[in-house]
Structures are given as C-alpha cells and as structure tokens.
Amino acid sequence: MTMIVHIAHLKWNRDKWVHRLKLGILLGFIVQTGCIVAFLTYIILAAVQNQPLYPLDGNERGYYVAAVWVFMTWKWSFALFWYSRAYRKMYITRYETIP
C-alpha cells in the first residue's frame, strides 16, 4: 500500500488520491497500534517462557522471530501513515494557497 501511495504521488493523481489518503492514514495508525500490542505480547511471552533467542530447531514457538515480523509490519504501517499524511498535507496546502 505504501508503494501505491508513492506511485500515485509520482503520477500526480492528486484529484483522485487526496480523499483516499485519509484511508491510508487511518489504516496505518490502526495497524501500528495493533503491531505495538502484538510486539509487546510476543516479547513478554518469550521472556516469561524463558525461550532462547535462537529457537531454530522447530520444536519451540519462535516468539522472537514473530516479534521481528511484527516489527517489520509496524515499520511498513508507519511508512504508510507518515507518507500518506505528508502527501495529504502537501496537496491540501498547495490547493489552499493557490488563488
């Protein structure tokens, strides 16, 4: 989704995308919040169960590996939130300042 926002910005489809950027902001915020909760949950579960840092034998549930993937998801949702907000702010201020 973040890549789609960038491509739409590069093609200057601002008439179609200004209102849709609110959806990107909202989606990025909701996914970020869920990822923070999931990240903390996986770290706490790994610490409580005394899981080793490298459970790569397949017998254990890799909570640390899951926490890394949740962090990667958080990173992309943050990028979606950040760029959707920045592009929306840029488009709105550009249209308001032009007479």
Tab-separated table of C-alpha atoms in Angstrom:
chain	number	residue	atom	x	y	z
A	1	MET	CA	0.000	0.000	0.000
A	2	THR	CA	2.884	2.354	0.738
A	3	MET	CA	4.258	1.741	-2.746
A	4	ILE	CA	0.848	2.508	-4.260
A	5	VAL	CA	0.778	5.836	-2.430
A	6	HIS	CA	4.227	6.718	-3.801
A	7	ILE	CA	3.292	5.732	-7.361
A	8	ALA	CA	0.102	7.777	-7.202
A	9	HIS	CA	2.145	10.740	-5.977
A	10	LEU	CA	4.657	10.366	-8.799
A	11	LYS	CA	1.895	10.190	-11.412
A	12	TRP	CA	0.256	13.293	-9.901
A	13	ASN	CA	-3.141	11.677	-9.438
A	14	ARG	CA	-3.890	14.118	-6.668
A	15	ASP	CA	-7.521	14.698	-7.640
A	16	LYS	CA	-8.288	11.042	-7.050
A	17	TRP	CA	-5.949	10.447	-4.124
A	18	VAL	CA	-6.405	13.421	-1.808
A	19	HIS	CA	-9.504	11.963	-0.196
A	20	ARG	CA	-8.183	8.404	-0.246
A	21	LEU	CA	-5.105	9.415	1.711
A	22	LYS	CA	-7.295	9.662	4.814
A	23	LEU	CA	-7.817	5.916	4.492
A	24	GLY	CA	-4.045	5.388	4.353
A	25	ILE	CA	-3.580	7.498	7.464
A	26	LEU	CA	-6.293	5.619	9.337
A	27	LEU	CA	-5.132	2.184	8.185
A	28	GLY	CA	-1.513	2.962	9.064
A	29	PHE	CA	-2.500	4.152	12.536
A	30	ILE	CA	-4.690	1.126	13.287
A	31	VAL	CA	-2.080	-1.368	12.088
A	32	GLN	CA	0.638	0.447	14.050
A	33	THR	CA	-1.399	0.204	17.232
A	34	GLY	CA	-2.047	-3.499	16.694
A	35	CYS	CA	1.617	-4.131	15.946
A	36	ILE	CA	2.773	-2.429	19.126
A	37	VAL	CA	0.416	-4.612	21.175
A	38	ALA	CA	1.498	-7.776	19.323
A	39	PHE	CA	5.201	-6.907	19.604
A	40	LEU	CA	4.978	-6.405	23.350
A	41	THR	CA	2.922	-9.584	23.707
A	42	TYR	CA	5.474	-11.706	21.845
A	43	ILE	CA	8.412	-10.248	23.776
A	44	ILE	CA	6.657	-10.803	27.110
A	45	LEU	CA	5.664	-14.372	26.174
A	46	ALA	CA	9.228	-15.174	25.150
A	47	ALA	CA	10.608	-13.721	28.373
A	48	VAL	CA	8.052	-15.457	30.626
A	49	GLN	CA	8.626	-18.854	28.979
A	50	ASN	CA	12.431	-18.402	29.104
A	51	GLN	CA	12.681	-19.007	25.397
A	52	PRO	CA	16.194	-18.925	23.940
A	53	LEU	CA	16.954	-16.237	21.423
A	54	TYR	CA	17.592	-18.728	18.614
A	55	PRO	CA	14.841	-21.395	18.681
A	56	LEU	CA	15.507	-22.593	15.172
A	57	ASP	CA	15.130	-26.335	15.775
A	58	GLY	CA	11.377	-26.216	15.117
A	59	ASN	CA	10.277	-27.698	18.447
A	60	GLU	CA	9.532	-24.374	20.090
A	61	ARG	CA	7.309	-21.495	19.081
A	62	GLY	CA	9.621	-18.760	17.849
A	63	TYR	CA	8.212	-15.765	19.721
A	64	TYR	CA	11.293	-13.687	18.981
A	65	VAL	CA	11.007	-14.447	15.262
A	66	ALA	CA	7.334	-13.476	15.388
A	67	ALA	CA	8.295	-10.253	17.175
A	68	VAL	CA	10.727	-9.423	14.366
A	69	TRP	CA	7.997	-9.926	11.751
A	70	VAL	CA	5.599	-7.801	13.748
A	71	PHE	CA	8.257	-5.093	13.895
A	72	MET	CA	8.639	-5.252	10.112
A	73	THR	CA	4.875	-4.889	9.737
A	74	TRP	CA	4.973	-1.918	12.115
A	75	LYS	CA	7.700	-0.338	10.007
A	76	TRP	CA	5.633	-0.509	6.815
A	77	SER	CA	2.483	0.696	8.520
A	78	PHE	CA	4.446	3.628	9.949
A	79	ALA	CA	5.713	4.438	6.450
A	80	LEU	CA	2.145	4.293	5.125
A	81	PHE	CA	0.944	6.608	7.894
A	82	TRP	CA	3.849	9.020	7.501
A	83	TYR	CA	3.796	9.390	3.722
A	84	SER	CA	0.008	9.464	3.430
A	85	ARG	CA	-0.058	12.254	5.982
A	86	ALA	CA	2.795	14.144	4.325
A	87	TYR	CA	1.324	13.893	0.811
A	88	ARG	CA	-2.150	14.848	2.024
A	89	LYS	CA	-0.763	17.872	3.870
A	90	MET	CA	1.250	18.881	0.818
A	91	TYR	CA	-1.745	18.607	-1.536
A	92	ILE	CA	-4.104	20.456	0.793
A	93	THR	CA	-1.708	23.353	1.453
A	94	ARG	CA	-0.875	23.605	-2.255
A	95	TYR	CA	-4.547	23.881	-3.236
A	96	GLU	CA	-5.357	26.341	-0.465
A	97	THR	CA	-2.522	28.741	-1.250
A	98	ILE	CA	-3.155	28.942	-4.985
A	99	PRO	CA	-5.807	31.594	-5.739
